[in-house]
Every structure is written in C-alpha cells, then in structure tokens.
Amino acid sequence: KSIVLLVQEKNEIINCELPSHIESIVISSEPGVKGDTATNATKTAKIENDIEIQVPLFINENDKIKVDIKLRKYVERVK
C-alpha cells in the first residue's frame, strides 16, 4: 500500500507528495528459467496498473515487486 500526502489550505490542495516507491504484482511476464538469478539480463513485465517495466529474468507472474515510480524501474522482489 502507498500513502499520498495532500496538503490543504482553505479547502484547496496546495501540495501533493507521492511515494518514491510502490509495491505491485506482476500480472504478465515470460516464465523464469532456473539459474537466471546470476545474470543482469532483463525481460519485460506488466504490473497491476498496466505499466511495462524491465525486471530480472527470475521474476515471474504473481510475484510482488518494489518499483521506483519516478524512474519506472524494478527495485527488488518483495516477500
């Protein structure tokens, strides 16, 4: 879950701060292959909000991952 901070003054939003990272589920990706954890190779994966990002080859569908939302980059797998 992510938190969005809204700052209001006189019932008007004057600032909005987004989190730097989100956790999301991979909804589609090619299957991983045993032994792929040792390389820096990547593949395309689609996450819950239909954004496609590059992830390591060992990431599979239904894995929960952490994503840098500014860079749209994979950060790590979440347990």
CSV table of N, CA, C and O in Angstrom, one decimal:
chain,number,residue,atom,x,y,z
A,1,LYS,N,0.8,-1.2,0.0
A,1,LYS,CA,0.0,0.0,0.0
A,1,LYS,C,0.9,1.2,0.0
A,1,LYS,O,1.9,1.3,0.6
A,2,SER,N,0.4,2.3,-0.7
A,2,SER,CA,1.2,3.5,-0.8
A,2,SER,C,0.4,4.6,-0.1
A,2,SER,O,-0.8,4.6,-0.1
A,3,ILE,N,1.1,5.6,0.4
A,3,ILE,CA,0.5,6.8,1.0
A,3,ILE,C,0.7,8.0,0.2
A,3,ILE,O,1.9,8.2,-0.3
A,4,VAL,N,-0.3,8.8,-0.1
A,4,VAL,CA,-0.2,10.0,-0.8
A,4,VAL,C,-0.5,11.1,0.2
A,4,VAL,O,-1.5,11.1,0.9
A,5,LEU,N,0.4,12.1,0.4
A,5,LEU,CA,0.2,13.2,1.3
A,5,LEU,C,-0.3,14.4,0.6
A,5,LEU,O,0.3,14.9,-0.3
A,6,LEU,N,-1.5,14.8,1.0
A,6,LEU,CA,-2.1,16.0,0.5
A,6,LEU,C,-2.0,17.1,1.5
A,6,LEU,O,-2.4,16.9,2.7
A,7,VAL,N,-1.6,18.3,1.1
A,7,VAL,CA,-1.6,19.5,2.0
A,7,VAL,C,-2.6,20.5,1.5
A,7,VAL,O,-2.7,20.8,0.4
A,8,GLN,N,-3.5,20.8,2.5
A,8,GLN,CA,-4.7,21.7,2.1
A,8,GLN,C,-4.6,23.0,2.9
A,8,GLN,O,-4.1,23.0,4.0
A,9,GLU,N,-5.0,24.0,2.2
A,9,GLU,CA,-5.1,25.3,2.9
A,9,GLU,C,-6.4,25.9,2.4
A,9,GLU,O,-6.7,26.1,1.2
A,10,LYS,N,-7.3,26.3,3.3
A,10,LYS,CA,-8.6,26.9,3.0
A,10,LYS,C,-9.4,26.0,2.0
A,10,LYS,O,-9.9,26.4,1.0
A,11,ASN,N,-9.4,24.7,2.3
A,11,ASN,CA,-10.1,23.7,1.5
A,11,ASN,C,-9.6,23.5,0.0
A,11,ASN,O,-10.3,23.0,-0.8
A,12,GLU,N,-8.4,24.0,-0.2
A,12,GLU,CA,-7.7,23.8,-1.5
A,12,GLU,C,-6.5,23.0,-1.3
A,12,GLU,O,-5.7,23.3,-0.4
A,13,ILE,N,-6.2,22.1,-2.2
A,13,ILE,CA,-5.0,21.3,-2.2
A,13,ILE,C,-3.9,22.2,-2.7
A,13,ILE,O,-3.9,22.7,-3.8
A,14,ILE,N,-2.8,22.4,-1.9
A,14,ILE,CA,-1.7,23.2,-2.3
A,14,ILE,C,-0.4,22.4,-2.6
A,14,ILE,O,0.5,22.9,-3.1
A,15,ASN,N,-0.4,21.2,-2.2
A,15,ASN,CA,0.7,20.3,-2.4
A,15,ASN,C,0.3,18.8,-2.3
A,15,ASN,O,-0.6,18.5,-1.6
A,16,CYS,N,1.0,18.0,-3.1
A,16,CYS,CA,0.7,16.6,-3.2
A,16,CYS,C,2.1,15.9,-3.2
A,16,CYS,O,2.8,16.1,-4.1
A,17,GLU,N,2.3,15.0,-2.3
A,17,GLU,CA,3.6,14.3,-2.3
A,17,GLU,C,3.3,12.8,-2.5
A,17,GLU,O,2.5,12.2,-1.8
A,18,LEU,N,3.9,12.3,-3.5
A,18,LEU,CA,3.7,10.8,-3.9
A,18,LEU,C,4.9,10.0,-3.3
A,18,LEU,O,6.0,10.6,-3.1
A,19,PRO,N,4.7,8.8,-3.0
A,19,PRO,CA,5.8,7.9,-2.5
A,19,PRO,C,6.8,7.8,-3.6
A,19,PRO,O,6.5,7.9,-4.8
A,20,SER,N,8.0,7.5,-3.2
A,20,SER,CA,9.1,7.3,-4.2
A,20,SER,C,9.0,5.8,-4.8
A,20,SER,O,9.5,5.6,-5.9
A,21,HIS,N,8.4,4.9,-4.1
A,21,HIS,CA,8.3,3.5,-4.5
A,21,HIS,C,6.9,3.0,-4.2
A,21,HIS,O,6.2,3.5,-3.3
A,22,ILE,N,6.5,2.0,-5.0
A,22,ILE,CA,5.3,1.3,-4.8
A,22,ILE,C,5.6,-0.2,-4.8
A,22,ILE,O,6.6,-0.6,-5.4
A,23,GLU,N,4.7,-1.0,-4.2
A,23,GLU,CA,4.7,-2.4,-4.4
A,23,GLU,C,3.6,-2.8,-5.3
A,23,GLU,O,2.5,-2.3,-5.2
A,24,SER,N,3.9,-3.7,-6.2
A,24,SER,CA,2.9,-4.1,-7.2
A,24,SER,C,3.1,-5.6,-7.6
A,24,SER,O,4.2,-6.1,-7.4
A,25,ILE,N,2.0,-6.2,-8.1
A,25,ILE,CA,2.0,-7.6,-8.5
A,25,ILE,C,2.3,-7.6,-10.0
A,25,ILE,O,1.7,-6.8,-10.8
A,26,VAL,N,3.2,-8.5,-10.4
A,26,VAL,CA,3.4,-8.8,-11.8
A,26,VAL,C,2.2,-9.5,-12.4
A,26,VAL,O,1.9,-10.6,-11.9
A,27,ILE,N,1.6,-9.0,-13.4
A,27,ILE,CA,0.4,-9.6,-14.0
A,27,ILE,C,0.7,-10.4,-15.2
A,27,ILE,O,0.0,-11.3,-15.6
A,28,SER,N,1.8,-10.1,-15.9
A,28,SER,CA,2.2,-10.9,-17.0
A,28,SER,C,3.7,-10.8,-17.3
A,28,SER,O,4.3,-9.7,-17.2
A,29,SER,N,4.3,-11.9,-17.6
A,29,SER,CA,5.8,-11.9,-17.9
A,29,SER,C,6.1,-13.3,-18.4
A,29,SER,O,5.4,-14.3,-18.1
A,30,GLU,N,7.1,-13.4,-19.2
A,30,GLU,CA,7.6,-14.7,-19.6
A,30,GLU,C,8.0,-15.5,-18.4
A,30,GLU,O,8.6,-14.9,-17.5
A,31,PRO,N,7.9,-16.8,-18.4
A,31,PRO,CA,8.4,-17.6,-17.3
A,31,PRO,C,9.9,-17.5,-17.1
A,31,PRO,O,10.6,-17.3,-18.0
A,32,GLY,N,10.3,-17.6,-15.8
A,32,GLY,CA,11.7,-17.6,-15.5
A,32,GLY,C,12.3,-18.9,-15.7
A,32,GLY,O,11.6,-19.9,-15.9
A,33,VAL,N,13.6,-18.9,-15.8
A,33,VAL,CA,14.4,-20.2,-16.1
A,33,VAL,C,15.3,-20.4,-14.9
A,33,VAL,O,16.0,-19.4,-14.5
A,34,LYS,N,15.4,-21.6,-14.4
A,34,LYS,CA,16.3,-21.9,-13.2
A,34,LYS,C,17.7,-21.5,-13.6
A,34,LYS,O,18.2,-21.8,-14.7
A,35,GLY,N,18.4,-20.8,-12.7
A,35,GLY,CA,19.8,-20.4,-13.0
A,35,GLY,C,19.9,-18.9,-13.5
A,35,GLY,O,21.0,-18.4,-13.6
A,36,ASP,N,18.8,-18.3,-13.8
A,36,ASP,CA,18.8,-16.9,-14.3
A,36,ASP,C,19.1,-15.9,-13.2
A,36,ASP,O,19.3,-14.7,-13.5
A,37,THR,N,19.2,-16.3,-12.0
A,37,THR,CA,19.5,-15.3,-10.9
A,37,THR,C,20.9,-14.7,-10.9
A,37,THR,O,21.1,-13.7,-10.3
A,38,ALA,N,21.8,-15.3,-11.6
A,38,ALA,CA,23.2,-14.9,-11.6
A,38,ALA,C,23.5,-13.9,-12.7
A,38,ALA,O,24.6,-13.3,-12.7
A,39,THR,N,22.6,-13.6,-13.6
A,39,THR,CA,22.9,-12.6,-14.6
A,39,THR,C,22.2,-11.3,-14.4
A,39,THR,O,21.3,-11.2,-13.6
A,40,ASN,N,22.6,-10.3,-15.2
A,40,ASN,CA,22.0,-9.0,-15.2
A,40,ASN,C,21.0,-8.8,-16.3
A,40,ASN,O,20.5,-7.7,-16.6
A,41,ALA,N,20.6,-9.9,-17.0
A,41,ALA,CA,19.7,-9.8,-18.1
A,41,ALA,C,18.3,-9.5,-17.6
A,41,ALA,O,18.0,-9.8,-16.5
A,42,THR,N,17.5,-8.8,-18.4
A,42,THR,CA,16.2,-8.4,-18.0
A,42,THR,C,15.2,-8.9,-19.1
A,42,THR,O,15.5,-9.2,-20.2
A,43,LYS,N,13.9,-8.8,-18.7
A,43,LYS,CA,12.8,-9.1,-19.6
A,43,LYS,C,11.7,-8.1,-19.3
A,43,LYS,O,11.7,-7.4,-18.2
A,44,THR,N,10.7,-8.0,-20.1
A,44,THR,CA,9.6,-7.1,-19.9
A,44,THR,C,8.5,-7.7,-19.1
A,44,THR,O,8.2,-8.9,-19.3
A,45,ALA,N,8.0,-7.0,-18.1
A,45,ALA,CA,6.9,-7.5,-17.3
A,45,ALA,C,5.8,-6.4,-17.2
A,45,ALA,O,6.2,-5.2,-17.1
A,46,LYS,N,4.6,-6.8,-17.1
A,46,LYS,CA,3.5,-5.8,-16.9
A,46,LYS,C,3.0,-6.0,-15.5
A,46,LYS,O,2.8,-7.1,-15.0
A,47,ILE,N,2.9,-4.8,-14.8
A,47,ILE,CA,2.4,-4.8,-13.4
A,47,ILE,C,1.0,-4.4,-13.4
A,47,ILE,O,0.4,-4.1,-14.4
A,48,GLU,N,0.4,-4.4,-12.2
A,48,GLU,CA,-1.0,-4.2,-12.0
A,48,GLU,C,-1.7,-3.0,-12.7
A,48,GLU,O,-2.8,-3.1,-13.1
A,49,ASN,N,-1.0,-1.9,-12.8
A,49,ASN,CA,-1.6,-0.7,-13.4
A,49,ASN,C,-1.3,-0.7,-14.9
A,49,ASN,O,-1.3,0.4,-15.5
A,50,ASP,N,-1.0,-1.8,-15.5
A,50,ASP,CA,-0.7,-1.9,-16.9
A,50,ASP,C,0.6,-1.2,-17.4
A,50,ASP,O,0.7,-1.0,-18.6
A,51,ILE,N,1.5,-0.9,-16.5
A,51,ILE,CA,2.7,-0.3,-16.9
A,51,ILE,C,3.7,-1.5,-17.2
A,51,ILE,O,3.8,-2.4,-16.4
A,52,GLU,N,4.5,-1.4,-18.2
A,52,GLU,CA,5.5,-2.4,-18.5
A,52,GLU,C,6.9,-1.8,-18.1
A,52,GLU,O,7.2,-0.7,-18.3
A,53,ILE,N,7.6,-2.7,-17.3
A,53,ILE,CA,8.9,-2.4,-16.9
A,53,ILE,C,9.9,-3.5,-17.1
A,53,ILE,O,9.4,-4.6,-17.4
A,54,GLN,N,11.1,-3.3,-17.0
A,54,GLN,CA,12.1,-4.3,-17.2
A,54,GLN,C,12.4,-4.9,-15.8
A,54,GLN,O,12.6,-4.2,-14.8
A,55,VAL,N,12.4,-6.2,-15.7
A,55,VAL,CA,12.7,-6.9,-14.5
A,55,VAL,C,13.7,-8.0,-14.7
A,55,VAL,O,13.9,-8.4,-15.9
A,56,PRO,N,14.4,-8.5,-13.7
A,56,PRO,CA,15.3,-9.6,-13.9
A,56,PRO,C,14.6,-10.9,-14.4
A,56,PRO,O,13.4,-11.0,-14.2
A,57,LEU,N,15.3,-11.7,-15.0
A,57,LEU,CA,14.8,-12.9,-15.6
A,57,LEU,C,14.1,-13.9,-14.6
A,57,LEU,O,13.2,-14.6,-15.0
A,58,PHE,N,14.5,-13.8,-13.3
A,58,PHE,CA,13.9,-14.7,-12.3
A,58,PHE,C,12.5,-14.2,-11.8
A,58,PHE,O,11.9,-15.0,-11.0
A,59,ILE,N,12.1,-13.1,-12.2
A,59,ILE,CA,10.7,-12.6,-11.8
A,59,ILE,C,9.7,-13.3,-12.6
A,59,ILE,O,9.8,-13.4,-13.8
A,60,ASN,N,8.6,-13.7,-11.9
A,60,ASN,CA,7.5,-14.4,-12.6
A,60,ASN,C,6.2,-13.8,-12.3
A,60,ASN,O,6.1,-12.9,-11.5
A,61,GLU,N,5.1,-14.2,-13.1
A,61,GLU,CA,3.8,-13.7,-12.8
A,61,GLU,C,3.4,-14.0,-11.4
A,61,GLU,O,3.8,-15.0,-10.8
A,62,ASN,N,2.7,-13.0,-10.8
A,62,ASN,CA,2.2,-13.1,-9.4
A,62,ASN,C,3.2,-12.8,-8.4
A,62,ASN,O,2.9,-12.8,-7.2
A,63,ASP,N,4.5,-12.5,-8.8
A,63,ASP,CA,5.5,-12.0,-7.9
A,63,ASP,C,5.1,-10.6,-7.5
A,63,ASP,O,4.7,-9.8,-8.3
A,64,LYS,N,5.4,-10.3,-6.2
A,64,LYS,CA,5.2,-8.9,-5.7
A,64,LYS,C,6.6,-8.2,-5.8
A,64,LYS,O,7.6,-8.8,-5.3
A,65,ILE,N,6.6,-7.1,-6.4
A,65,ILE,CA,7.9,-6.4,-6.6
A,65,ILE,C,7.8,-4.9,-6.1
A,65,ILE,O,6.7,-4.3,-6.1
A,66,LYS,N,8.9,-4.3,-5.8
A,66,LYS,CA,9.0,-2.9,-5.5
A,66,LYS,C,9.5,-2.2,-6.7
A,66,LYS,O,10.4,-2.6,-7.4
A,67,VAL,N,8.8,-1.0,-7.0
A,67,VAL,CA,9.1,-0.3,-8.3
A,67,VAL,C,9.4,1.2,-7.9
A,67,VAL,O,8.6,1.8,-7.1
A,68,ASP,N,10.4,1.8,-8.5
A,68,ASP,CA,10.7,3.2,-8.3
A,68,ASP,C,9.7,3.9,-9.3
A,68,ASP,O,9.8,3.7,-10.5
A,69,ILE,N,8.8,4.7,-8.8
A,69,ILE,CA,7.8,5.2,-9.7
A,69,ILE,C,8.3,6.4,-10.5
A,69,ILE,O,7.7,6.6,-11.6
A,70,LYS,N,9.3,7.1,-10.1
A,70,LYS,CA,9.8,8.2,-11.0
A,70,LYS,C,10.6,7.6,-12.2
A,70,LYS,O,10.4,8.1,-13.3
A,71,LEU,N,11.3,6.6,-11.9
A,71,LEU,CA,12.2,6.0,-13.0
A,71,LEU,C,11.5,4.8,-13.7
A,71,LEU,O,12.0,4.4,-14.7
A,72,ARG,N,10.3,4.4,-13.1
A,72,ARG,CA,9.7,3.2,-13.6
A,72,ARG,C,10.6,2.0,-13.7
A,72,ARG,O,10.7,1.4,-14.8
A,73,LYS,N,11.4,1.8,-12.6
A,73,LYS,CA,12.4,0.7,-12.6
A,73,LYS,C,12.1,-0.2,-11.5
A,73,LYS,O,11.7,0.2,-10.4
A,74,TYR,N,12.4,-1.5,-11.8
A,74,TYR,CA,12.4,-2.5,-10.7
A,74,TYR,C,13.4,-2.2,-9.7
A,74,TYR,O,14.5,-1.8,-10.0
A,75,VAL,N,13.0,-2.4,-8.4
A,75,VAL,CA,14.0,-2.2,-7.3
A,75,VAL,C,14.3,-3.6,-6.7
A,75,VAL,O,15.5,-3.9,-6.5
A,76,GLU,N,13.3,-4.3,-6.3
A,76,GLU,CA,13.6,-5.6,-5.6
A,76,GLU,C,12.3,-6.4,-5.6
A,76,GLU,O,11.2,-5.9,-5.7
A,77,ARG,N,12.4,-7.7,-5.3
A,77,ARG,CA,11.3,-8.6,-5.1
A,77,ARG,C,10.9,-8.4,-3.6
A,77,ARG,O,11.7,-8.4,-2.7
A,78,VAL,N,9.6,-8.4,-3.4
A,78,VAL,CA,9.0,-8.2,-2.0
A,78,VAL,C,8.6,-9.6,-1.5
A,78,VAL,O,7.9,-10.3,-2.3
A,79,LYS,N,8.9,-10.0,-0.3
A,79,LYS,CA,8.5,-11.2,0.3
A,79,LYS,C,7.1,-11.2,0.9
A,79,LYS,O,6.6,-10.2,1.2
